[in-house]
Amino acid sequence: MSDWEPKIAAFLCNWCSYGAADLAGVSRMEYPPNIRVIRIPCTGRMDPKFFLAALREGADGVWVSG
Amino acid sequence: MGIEPGRLQFSWISSAESTKFVEVVTQVTNAIRALGPNPDFTKKLAEVA
Amino acid sequence: MLSYAEKIREIAGRLLASGAVNMVIGFRQGTIPMMNEPHFAKNPAEAAKLVWDSHCGINLANYLTDRKEKIGIVAKGCDSRNIVTHIIENKIKREQLVVIGVPCQGMVDKRKIALKCPGEITAVIETETQVTATGNGFSQSFDKKDVLQHNCSLCIHRNPVIHDELVAAPVEEQKGIDRYADVRAVEAMSPEQRWKYFEDLLSPCVRCYACRNACPLCYCPTCFVDESRPQWVGKGQDPSDVRTFHFLRAYHCAGRCTDCGSCERSCPVGINMRVFTKKLEKDCLDLFGWEAGLSLDVRPPLDVYRPSDPNDFIK
């Protein structure tokens, strides 16, 4: 299990964190490759079922960011 | 729910804060790494003979 | 409480005869003991079938969703709170309704009685304080207060919150009740213990969705469990699917559930899924001082913003 890396589903708000992620990208910053970004139109779109569905499909963690 | 509280993380980042974004990604990844894999809730696929 | 039936019939007959309503929703005698069924009386003759006793646990607000005609409805405390929720959520208009309020003293739990009887119960007779169950070779009496549904024994809103007619004087509300002892017990568990606890709790679930169908809050035209693209929750008995169903159902009831107990009552295998909805009920009370369905004038906490919001991040 030593080479295990967590899989994290990241639900990012289009206007906030997704923008930040974009900026981090164009600024060529380095960050851990464990997140799988899912863009949502607004954090208000977040739903408990997304969280449960992500875990069910094998994510180890879920990160919601507005 | 019987799921470790740390598996769900929330944060608030403005679109201008790319440094904070990098910081938080690292922090979240480390937190989840510390919790280990999530075998409980994952749906087991039917085993094919 | 037993005299209610006559009064209900009288009011229903009067409303139907005068044309004030097109239909009265109440209860009639079920085909097996302790299982009264909903009755939709459309003329004064049908109104004569209405009954009232301690087996009227179904929440009748369930039958109001999107109705267009004028309706008289028999409502206990919890039913009336769900009617309020229906009105707030624009599922029915207040002007369409004539609420026949019934001050309630709690419904008996047929499982508790069946468990204490040695055989199949074929008849049940009740008095003001007692129920007597008889069957092949036995006859047993119980004090009603010992065999109440769990949610009824914890109820603090027995009188209808809205009513146009009242069948009797309001009953005294129960006071000084610790409503959330069971929720606190679950809250105190560690994630592993809780996992185990929910596993045991939900293991008999056959996913029949009776709890959803009995619930007056579950009126979505397409429930998330029936959606197939994307499929949020699998159809089988996989423990993670069963859990997903129960958790999400509870979340959909957040800030709306009145703990009427219909879900638990309708469950064929007797799962106490009320621990989930009660946890959210408790959170709503602790965080927002909110109890569902008490007033027509206040918006529920999950659809308003107040400057006094207890969470720091939003200020």
Coordinates of C-alpha atoms in Angstrom, one line a residue:
Chain A
M1 CA 0.0 0.0 0.0
S2 CA 3.1 2.2 0.1
D3 CA 2.5 3.6 -3.4
W4 CA -1.1 4.5 -2.6
E5 CA -2.1 8.0 -3.4
P6 CA -5.5 9.5 -2.4
K7 CA -8.0 10.3 -5.1
I8 CA -9.9 13.5 -4.3
A9 CA -12.9 14.8 -6.1
A10 CA -12.7 18.5 -6.0
F11 CA -15.9 20.4 -6.6
L12 CA -14.8 23.9 -7.5
C13 CA -17.1 27.0 -8.0
N14 CA -16.7 28.4 -11.5
W15 CA -16.2 31.9 -10.2
C16 CA -14.0 31.4 -7.2
S17 CA -11.8 28.3 -6.8
Y18 CA -12.0 27.3 -10.4
G19 CA -10.7 30.7 -11.3
A20 CA -7.9 30.3 -8.7
A21 CA -7.0 26.9 -10.1
D22 CA -6.9 28.4 -13.6
L23 CA -4.6 31.2 -12.4
A24 CA -2.4 28.7 -10.6
G25 CA -2.2 26.8 -13.8
V26 CA -1.2 29.8 -16.0
S27 CA 1.2 30.9 -13.3
R28 CA 2.9 27.4 -13.6
M29 CA 2.5 26.7 -9.9
E30 CA 3.0 23.2 -8.6
Y31 CA 0.4 21.4 -6.5
P32 CA -0.3 17.7 -5.7
P33 CA -1.8 15.8 -8.6
N34 CA -4.3 14.0 -6.5
I35 CA -7.3 16.1 -7.2
R36 CA -9.9 15.5 -9.9
V37 CA -11.5 18.8 -10.6
I38 CA -15.2 19.0 -11.3
R39 CA -16.4 22.5 -12.2
I40 CA -19.8 23.5 -10.8
P41 CA -21.5 26.7 -11.8
C42 CA -21.7 27.9 -8.1
T43 CA -21.1 26.2 -4.8
G44 CA -24.8 26.4 -4.4
R45 CA -25.0 23.6 -7.0
M46 CA -23.3 21.3 -4.5
D47 CA -25.6 18.5 -3.4
P48 CA -25.1 15.8 -0.7
K49 CA -25.6 13.2 -3.5
F50 CA -22.4 14.4 -5.3
F51 CA -20.5 13.7 -2.1
L52 CA -22.0 10.2 -1.7
A53 CA -21.7 9.4 -5.4
A54 CA -18.0 10.4 -5.4
L55 CA -17.3 8.1 -2.4
R56 CA -19.3 5.3 -4.0
E57 CA -17.3 5.6 -7.2
G58 CA -14.1 5.2 -5.3
A59 CA -12.9 8.7 -4.2
D60 CA -11.0 8.8 -1.0
G61 CA -12.0 12.3 -0.2
V62 CA -14.2 15.2 -1.4
W63 CA -13.2 18.8 -1.4
V64 CA -15.8 21.5 -2.0
S65 CA -14.4 25.0 -2.5
G66 CA -16.2 28.2 -3.2
Chain B
M1 CA -22.9 8.9 8.9
G2 CA -20.1 6.6 9.9
I3 CA -17.7 8.3 7.4
E4 CA -14.7 10.1 8.9
P5 CA -15.5 13.8 9.0
G6 CA -12.2 14.8 7.3
R7 CA -13.2 13.1 4.1
L8 CA -15.3 16.0 3.2
Q9 CA -13.4 19.3 3.2
F10 CA -14.7 22.8 2.5
S11 CA -12.8 26.0 1.8
W12 CA -13.3 29.4 0.3
I13 CA -10.9 30.8 -2.2
S14 CA -11.2 33.9 -4.4
S15 CA -10.4 33.6 -8.1
A16 CA -7.3 35.8 -7.5
E17 CA -5.8 33.7 -4.8
S18 CA -3.8 31.1 -6.8
T19 CA -1.2 30.8 -4.0
K20 CA -3.9 30.0 -1.5
F21 CA -5.3 27.5 -3.9
V22 CA -2.0 25.6 -4.1
E23 CA -1.8 25.8 -0.3
V24 CA -5.3 24.4 0.2
V25 CA -4.8 21.6 -2.3
T26 CA -1.7 20.5 -0.5
Q27 CA -3.4 20.7 2.8
V28 CA -6.5 18.7 1.7
T29 CA -4.4 16.1 0.0
N30 CA -2.3 15.6 3.1
A31 CA -5.4 15.4 5.3
I32 CA -7.0 12.7 3.1
R33 CA -3.6 10.9 2.8
A34 CA -3.5 10.8 6.6
L35 CA -6.9 9.2 6.7
G36 CA -5.9 6.5 4.3
P37 CA -8.0 4.8 1.6
N38 CA -11.8 4.7 1.7
P39 CA -12.8 1.1 1.3
D40 CA -16.0 1.2 3.2
F41 CA -18.3 3.3 1.1
T42 CA -16.9 2.3 -2.3
K43 CA -19.3 0.1 -4.2
K44 CA -17.8 -3.3 -4.7
L45 CA -17.9 -4.3 -8.3
A46 CA -19.4 -7.7 -9.0
E47 CA -16.6 -10.2 -9.2
V48 CA -16.3 -11.7 -12.6
A49 CA -15.4 -15.4 -12.7
Chain C
M1 CA -60.7 10.8 21.9
L2 CA -63.2 8.1 20.8
S3 CA -66.0 10.6 20.6
Y4 CA -64.0 12.4 17.9
A5 CA -65.2 10.1 15.2
E6 CA -68.8 11.2 15.5
K7 CA -67.8 14.8 15.5
I8 CA -65.6 14.3 12.4
R9 CA -68.5 12.6 10.6
E10 CA -70.8 15.4 11.5
I11 CA -68.4 18.1 10.3
A12 CA -67.5 16.2 7.1
G13 CA -71.2 15.6 6.3
R14 CA -71.9 19.3 6.8
L15 CA -69.0 20.4 4.6
L16 CA -69.9 18.0 1.8
A17 CA -73.6 18.7 1.9
S18 CA -73.2 22.4 1.7
G19 CA -70.7 22.1 -1.1
A20 CA -68.0 23.9 0.8
V21 CA -65.6 21.2 -0.2
N22 CA -65.5 18.5 -2.9
M23 CA -63.8 15.9 -0.8
V24 CA -63.0 15.1 2.8
I25 CA -59.8 13.2 3.5
G26 CA -59.9 11.1 6.6
F27 CA -59.6 7.6 7.9
R28 CA -61.8 4.5 7.5
Q29 CA -61.6 1.1 9.2
G30 CA -58.8 -0.9 7.7
T31 CA -59.3 -4.6 6.6
I32 CA -56.9 -5.8 9.3
P33 CA -56.8 -4.6 12.9
M34 CA -54.7 -1.5 13.8
M35 CA -54.4 -0.5 10.2
N36 CA -56.8 2.2 9.3
E37 CA -56.7 3.4 5.8
P38 CA -57.1 6.8 4.2
H39 CA -60.7 7.5 3.1
F40 CA -61.7 10.0 0.5
A41 CA -65.3 11.0 1.1
K42 CA -66.9 12.7 -1.9
N43 CA -70.5 12.8 -0.6
P44 CA -72.3 12.9 2.8
A45 CA -73.0 9.1 2.6
E46 CA -69.3 8.3 2.2
A47 CA -68.6 10.6 5.1
A48 CA -70.4 8.2 7.4
K49 CA -67.5 5.8 7.0
L50 CA -65.0 8.1 8.6
V51 CA -63.5 6.9 11.9
W52 CA -61.1 8.0 14.5
D53 CA -59.1 5.9 16.9
S54 CA -55.5 5.3 17.9
H55 CA -54.5 3.7 14.6
C56 CA -54.7 6.7 12.4
G57 CA -51.0 7.1 12.1
I58 CA -50.7 7.8 8.4
N59 CA -49.9 11.4 7.5
L60 CA -52.8 12.6 5.4
A61 CA -50.9 15.7 4.2
N62 CA -49.4 13.3 1.7
Y63 CA -52.6 13.3 -0.3
L64 CA -52.8 17.1 -0.8
T65 CA -49.9 17.5 -3.3
D66 CA -51.0 19.5 -6.3
R67 CA -54.7 18.9 -5.8
K68 CA -56.9 21.5 -7.5
E69 CA -60.3 20.9 -5.8
K70 CA -61.5 22.2 -2.4
I71 CA -60.6 19.7 0.2
G72 CA -61.5 19.1 3.8
I73 CA -58.8 17.3 5.7
V74 CA -58.7 15.6 9.0
A75 CA -55.5 16.7 10.7
K76 CA -53.6 15.7 13.8
G77 CA -50.8 17.9 15.2
C78 CA -48.2 16.5 12.8
D79 CA -50.5 16.4 9.8
S80 CA -51.3 20.1 10.3
R81 CA -47.6 20.9 10.4
N82 CA -47.1 19.1 7.2
I83 CA -50.1 20.9 5.7
V84 CA -48.3 24.1 6.6
T85 CA -45.1 22.9 4.9
H86 CA -47.2 22.0 1.8
I87 CA -48.6 25.5 1.7
I88 CA -45.2 27.1 2.2
E89 CA -43.8 25.0 -0.6
N90 CA -46.7 26.0 -2.9
K91 CA -48.1 22.5 -3.2
I92 CA -51.6 23.5 -2.2
K93 CA -53.3 26.8 -1.4
R94 CA -54.6 27.6 2.0
E95 CA -57.9 28.8 0.5
Q96 CA -58.5 25.3 -0.9
L97 CA -58.4 23.7 2.5
V98 CA -60.8 23.3 5.3
V99 CA -58.7 21.8 8.1
I100 CA -60.6 19.7 10.5
G101 CA -58.2 19.8 13.5
V102 CA -57.9 16.8 15.8
P103 CA -56.2 17.3 19.1
C104 CA -54.1 14.1 19.2
Q105 CA -53.1 11.9 22.1
G106 CA -50.7 9.8 20.2
M107 CA -51.1 6.8 18.0
V108 CA -50.3 3.3 19.2
D109 CA -47.6 1.3 17.6
K110 CA -48.9 -2.0 16.2
R111 CA -45.5 -3.6 16.4
K112 CA -45.2 -3.1 20.1
I113 CA -48.6 -4.7 20.6
A114 CA -48.0 -7.6 18.2
L115 CA -44.7 -8.3 19.8
K116 CA -46.3 -8.8 23.2
C117 CA -49.1 -11.0 21.9
P118 CA -48.6 -14.8 21.5
G119 CA -50.4 -15.1 18.2
E120 CA -52.1 -13.2 15.4
I121 CA -54.3 -10.4 16.5
T122 CA -57.8 -10.6 15.0
A123 CA -59.6 -7.8 16.8
V124 CA -58.7 -4.7 18.8
I125 CA -61.0 -2.8 21.0
E126 CA -60.0 0.4 22.7
T127 CA -61.2 2.6 25.5
E128 CA -60.0 6.1 26.4
T129 CA -56.8 4.8 28.1
Q130 CA -56.5 1.1 27.1
V131 CA -56.3 -1.1 24.0
T132 CA -57.3 -4.7 24.2
A133 CA -56.0 -7.1 21.5
T134 CA -57.7 -10.5 21.0
G135 CA -56.8 -13.4 18.9
N136 CA -57.0 -17.2 18.9
G137 CA -57.0 -18.1 22.6
F138 CA -55.7 -14.9 24.0
S139 CA -56.9 -11.4 25.0
Q140 CA -54.5 -8.8 26.3
S141 CA -54.9 -5.3 27.5
F142 CA -52.3 -2.5 27.3
D143 CA -52.1 1.0 28.6
K144 CA -52.1 3.2 25.6
K145 CA -49.2 5.2 26.9
D146 CA -47.0 2.1 27.1
V147 CA -47.6 1.2 23.5
L148 CA -47.4 4.6 21.8
Q149 CA -45.4 5.1 18.7
H150 CA -42.0 6.3 19.7
N151 CA -42.4 9.7 17.9
C152 CA -45.8 10.2 19.6
S153 CA -44.4 9.6 23.0
L154 CA -41.9 12.4 22.3
C155 CA -44.4 14.7 20.6
I156 CA -44.7 18.3 21.8
H157 CA -47.2 19.5 19.2
R158 CA -50.2 17.4 19.6
N159 CA -52.7 20.1 18.8
P160 CA -53.1 21.2 15.2
V161 CA -51.3 24.4 14.4
I162 CA -53.8 25.5 11.8
H163 CA -57.5 24.5 11.8
D164 CA -60.8 25.8 10.6
E165 CA -62.8 23.4 12.7
L166 CA -61.8 21.6 15.8
V167 CA -63.4 18.4 16.9
A168 CA -62.6 18.8 20.6
A169 CA -60.9 21.1 23.0
P170 CA -57.2 21.1 22.7
V171 CA -55.3 18.5 24.7
E172 CA -52.5 19.4 27.1
E173 CA -49.1 19.4 25.4
Q174 CA -46.4 17.2 26.9
K175 CA -43.7 19.2 28.7
G176 CA -40.2 18.6 29.7
I177 CA -39.6 15.9 27.2
D178 CA -36.1 14.9 26.2
R179 CA -36.7 14.5 22.5
Y180 CA -33.2 13.8 21.2
A181 CA -31.7 11.2 23.6
D182 CA -31.3 8.7 20.8
V183 CA -29.7 11.2 18.4
R184 CA -27.2 12.3 21.1
A185 CA -26.3 8.6 21.6
V186 CA -25.4 8.3 17.9
E187 CA -23.6 11.7 17.9
A188 CA -21.4 10.5 20.7
M189 CA -20.2 7.5 18.7
S190 CA -16.9 7.4 16.9
P191 CA -17.0 7.1 13.1
E192 CA -16.3 3.3 13.3
Q193 CA -19.0 2.7 15.9
R194 CA -21.4 4.8 13.9
W195 CA -20.6 2.8 10.7
K196 CA -21.3 -0.4 12.6
Y197 CA -24.5 1.0 14.1
F198 CA -25.9 2.1 10.7
E199 CA -24.9 -1.2 9.2
D200 CA -27.0 -3.0 11.7
L201 CA -29.8 -0.5 11.5
L202 CA -30.0 -0.7 7.7
S203 CA -29.2 -4.3 7.0
P204 CA -32.8 -5.5 6.8
C205 CA -33.7 -2.7 4.3
V206 CA -35.3 -4.2 1.2
R207 CA -35.4 -0.8 -0.6
C208 CA -39.2 -1.0 -1.1
Y209 CA -39.3 2.8 -0.7
A210 CA -42.4 2.6 1.5
C211 CA -40.8 5.2 3.8
R212 CA -40.5 7.5 0.8
N213 CA -44.1 6.9 -0.4
A214 CA -45.6 7.4 3.0
C215 CA -43.7 10.6 3.6
P216 CA -45.7 13.8 2.9
L217 CA -42.4 15.6 2.1
C218 CA -41.5 13.2 -0.8
Y219 CA -43.5 14.6 -3.6
C220 CA -40.8 15.1 -6.4
P221 CA -42.2 13.9 -9.7
T222 CA -39.0 12.0 -10.3
C223 CA -37.2 10.9 -7.1
F224 CA -33.4 10.8 -7.2
V225 CA -33.6 7.0 -6.7
D226 CA -35.5 6.6 -10.0
E227 CA -33.1 8.8 -12.0
S228 CA -31.0 6.7 -14.3
R229 CA -28.9 9.3 -16.0
P230 CA -26.9 10.0 -14.0
Q231 CA -27.7 7.2 -11.6
W232 CA -27.1 8.6 -8.1
V233 CA -27.9 5.4 -6.4
G234 CA -27.8 1.8 -7.5
K235 CA -31.0 -0.3 -7.5
G236 CA -29.6 -3.3 -5.6
Q237 CA -29.0 -4.3 -2.1
D238 CA -25.4 -3.1 -2.0
P239 CA -24.8 -1.6 1.4
S240 CA -23.4 1.6 0.0
D241 CA -26.5 2.1 -2.1
V242 CA -28.8 1.4 0.8
R243 CA -26.9 3.9 2.8
T244 CA -26.9 6.5 0.1
F245 CA -30.7 6.2 -0.2
H246 CA -31.3 6.7 3.5
F247 CA -28.8 9.5 3.9
L248 CA -30.1 11.4 0.9
R249 CA -33.7 10.9 1.8
A250 CA -33.0 12.3 5.2
Y251 CA -31.2 15.3 3.7
H252 CA -34.2 16.1 1.5
C253 CA -36.3 16.3 4.6
A254 CA -33.9 18.7 6.4
G255 CA -35.8 21.6 8.0
R256 CA -39.1 20.1 6.8
C257 CA -39.6 16.9 8.7
T258 CA -42.1 17.1 11.5
D259 CA -41.3 13.6 12.9
C260 CA -44.8 12.4 12.2
G261 CA -43.4 8.8 12.1
S262 CA -45.1 7.8 8.8
C263 CA -41.8 6.4 7.5
E264 CA -41.1 4.2 10.4
R265 CA -44.7 3.1 10.6
S266 CA -44.9 2.1 7.0
C267 CA -41.6 0.2 7.0
P268 CA -42.3 -3.5 6.4
V269 CA -39.2 -4.5 8.3
G270 CA -39.4 -2.0 11.1
I271 CA -36.3 0.1 10.5
N272 CA -36.1 3.2 12.7
M273 CA -34.9 5.5 9.9
R274 CA -36.2 8.4 12.0
V275 CA -32.7 8.7 13.6
F276 CA -31.5 10.3 10.4
T277 CA -34.3 12.8 10.0
K278 CA -34.3 13.5 13.7
K279 CA -30.6 14.3 13.6
L280 CA -31.3 17.0 11.0
E281 CA -34.4 18.2 12.9
K282 CA -32.2 18.6 16.0
D283 CA -29.5 20.5 14.0
C284 CA -32.2 22.8 12.6
L285 CA -33.4 23.5 16.1
D286 CA -29.9 24.0 17.6
L287 CA -28.6 26.1 14.7
F288 CA -31.6 28.1 13.6
G289 CA -34.2 27.6 16.4
W290 CA -36.4 26.2 13.7
E291 CA -39.2 23.6 14.0
A292 CA -40.9 22.8 10.7
G293 CA -44.5 23.6 10.0
L294 CA -45.4 25.9 12.9
S295 CA -46.2 29.0 11.0
L296 CA -47.4 30.1 7.6
D297 CA -45.5 33.4 7.8
V298 CA -41.9 32.4 8.4
R299 CA -39.7 31.1 5.6
P300 CA -37.8 27.9 6.4
P301 CA -34.1 28.4 7.5
L302 CA -32.7 26.8 4.4
D303 CA -34.2 29.3 2.0
V304 CA -33.5 32.6 3.7
Y305 CA -30.4 34.5 4.7
R306 CA -30.4 36.3 8.0
P307 CA -27.6 38.6 9.2
S308 CA -27.6 36.7 12.4
D309 CA -26.5 33.5 10.7
P310 CA -24.6 31.4 13.1
N311 CA -21.9 30.4 10.6
D312 CA -18.9 32.8 10.4
F313 CA -17.9 32.1 6.9
I314 CA -20.9 33.7 5.3
K315 CA -20.7 37.1 7.0

